[in-house]
Amino acid sequence: MSDSEKKVSSNTIQFSIEKENARMIREIFNIVDDALMEKGYDSISQIVGYIISGDPTYITSHNNARGLIRKFDRDELLEELVRFYLESNK
């Protein structure tokens, strides 16, 4: 093995599930927001209704928004909302 191969193979790339989940949740919120607005709904009220009640009918099935938001538990969605809010206000 050459010196350059040793350098490349000795570096480890870190992958954070938490960061990847946060990125995915943010993308899903954007898709859901767009889908709700396209259907004429107040997206904030609808998303809050879903998070509080767990009733998926608060989220439209347009553009698979309902299926996407259900990929994560409501507590994970809420945690990411709080994290995003607190980090953006520092």
mmCIF file of C-alpha atoms in Angstrom:
data_model
loop_
_atom_site.group_PDB
_atom_site.id
_atom_site.type_symbol
_atom_site.label_atom_id
_atom_site.label_comp_id
_atom_site.label_asym_id
_atom_site.label_seq_id
_atom_site.Cartn_x
_atom_site.Cartn_y
_atom_site.Cartn_z
ATOM 1 C CA MET A 1 0.000 0.000 0.000
ATOM 2 C CA SER A 2 1.368 3.399 -0.971
ATOM 3 C CA ASP A 3 1.627 6.361 1.405
ATOM 4 C CA SER A 4 -1.297 8.124 -0.302
ATOM 5 C CA GLU A 5 -3.467 5.008 0.087
ATOM 6 C CA LYS A 6 -2.575 4.842 3.765
ATOM 7 C CA LYS A 7 -3.592 8.498 4.206
ATOM 8 C CA VAL A 8 -6.943 7.988 2.554
ATOM 9 C CA SER A 9 -7.723 4.753 4.349
ATOM 10 C CA SER A 10 -6.697 6.114 7.757
ATOM 11 C CA ASN A 11 -9.279 8.925 7.631
ATOM 12 C CA THR A 12 -12.665 8.079 9.031
ATOM 13 C CA ILE A 13 -15.776 9.844 7.904
ATOM 14 C CA GLN A 14 -18.246 10.414 10.710
ATOM 15 C CA PHE A 15 -21.891 9.920 9.985
ATOM 16 C CA SER A 16 -24.393 11.216 12.464
ATOM 17 C CA ILE A 17 -27.822 9.616 12.433
ATOM 18 C CA GLU A 18 -29.118 12.537 14.486
ATOM 19 C CA LYS A 19 -27.896 15.105 11.943
ATOM 20 C CA GLU A 20 -29.234 13.057 9.028
ATOM 21 C CA ASN A 21 -32.621 12.714 10.740
ATOM 22 C CA ALA A 22 -32.693 16.453 11.430
ATOM 23 C CA ARG A 23 -32.007 17.167 7.769
ATOM 24 C CA MET A 24 -34.718 14.747 6.660
ATOM 25 C CA ILE A 25 -37.263 16.169 9.116
ATOM 26 C CA ARG A 26 -36.591 19.697 7.871
ATOM 27 C CA GLU A 27 -37.038 18.560 4.272
ATOM 28 C CA ILE A 28 -40.281 16.799 5.184
ATOM 29 C CA PHE A 29 -41.614 19.896 6.957
ATOM 30 C CA ASN A 30 -40.909 21.933 3.812
ATOM 31 C CA ILE A 31 -42.683 19.404 1.566
ATOM 32 C CA VAL A 32 -45.648 19.184 3.949
ATOM 33 C CA ASP A 33 -45.837 22.976 4.204
ATOM 34 C CA ASP A 34 -45.873 23.317 0.410
ATOM 35 C CA ALA A 35 -48.505 20.579 0.001
ATOM 36 C CA LEU A 36 -50.785 22.106 2.626
ATOM 37 C CA MET A 37 -50.456 25.592 1.147
ATOM 38 C CA GLU A 38 -51.145 24.247 -2.367
ATOM 39 C CA LYS A 39 -54.395 22.803 -1.037
ATOM 40 C CA GLY A 40 -55.333 26.085 0.656
ATOM 41 C CA TYR A 41 -54.709 25.102 4.287
ATOM 42 C CA ASP A 42 -52.994 27.088 7.039
ATOM 43 C CA SER A 43 -49.932 24.858 7.234
ATOM 44 C CA ILE A 44 -48.877 25.914 10.733
ATOM 45 C CA SER A 45 -52.273 25.141 12.236
ATOM 46 C CA GLN A 46 -52.473 21.820 10.422
ATOM 47 C CA ILE A 47 -48.997 20.697 11.476
ATOM 48 C CA VAL A 48 -49.635 21.748 15.083
ATOM 49 C CA GLY A 49 -52.919 19.851 15.021
ATOM 50 C CA TYR A 50 -51.134 16.753 13.798
ATOM 51 C CA ILE A 51 -48.330 16.966 16.367
ATOM 52 C CA ILE A 52 -50.739 17.529 19.267
ATOM 53 C CA SER A 53 -53.375 14.967 18.318
ATOM 54 C CA GLY A 54 -51.532 12.400 16.245
ATOM 55 C CA ASP A 55 -54.438 12.422 13.797
ATOM 56 C CA PRO A 56 -52.861 12.088 10.330
ATOM 57 C CA THR A 57 -55.911 13.620 8.641
ATOM 58 C CA TYR A 58 -54.591 17.051 9.658
ATOM 59 C CA ILE A 59 -52.012 16.520 6.893
ATOM 60 C CA THR A 60 -53.082 16.324 3.271
ATOM 61 C CA SER A 61 -52.169 13.271 1.238
ATOM 62 C CA HIS A 62 -51.287 15.635 -1.646
ATOM 63 C CA ASN A 63 -47.691 15.008 -2.797
ATOM 64 C CA ASN A 64 -47.498 12.169 -0.235
ATOM 65 C CA ALA A 65 -47.206 14.734 2.567
ATOM 66 C CA ARG A 66 -49.121 12.540 5.022
ATOM 67 C CA GLY A 67 -46.934 9.528 4.335
ATOM 68 C CA LEU A 68 -43.747 11.550 4.656
ATOM 69 C CA ILE A 69 -44.580 13.197 7.969
ATOM 70 C CA ARG A 70 -45.504 9.820 9.453
ATOM 71 C CA LYS A 71 -41.976 8.511 8.823
ATOM 72 C CA PHE A 72 -40.971 10.093 12.121
ATOM 73 C CA ASP A 73 -42.579 9.923 15.547
ATOM 74 C CA ARG A 74 -44.324 13.104 16.634
ATOM 75 C CA ASP A 75 -41.858 13.544 19.506
ATOM 76 C CA GLU A 76 -38.977 13.505 16.997
ATOM 77 C CA LEU A 77 -40.729 16.156 14.920
ATOM 78 C CA LEU A 78 -41.333 18.308 17.982
ATOM 79 C CA GLU A 79 -37.758 17.862 19.179
ATOM 80 C CA GLU A 80 -36.412 19.033 15.833
ATOM 81 C CA LEU A 81 -38.748 22.043 15.806
ATOM 82 C CA VAL A 82 -37.549 23.109 19.259
ATOM 83 C CA ARG A 83 -33.899 22.483 18.368
ATOM 84 C CA PHE A 84 -34.204 24.492 15.150
ATOM 85 C CA TYR A 85 -35.959 27.356 16.922
ATOM 86 C CA LEU A 86 -33.467 27.563 19.776
ATOM 87 C CA GLU A 87 -30.416 27.287 17.509
ATOM 88 C CA SER A 88 -31.713 29.960 15.140
ATOM 89 C CA ASN A 89 -32.309 32.413 18.006
ATOM 90 C CA LYS A 90 -28.858 32.373 19.549
#
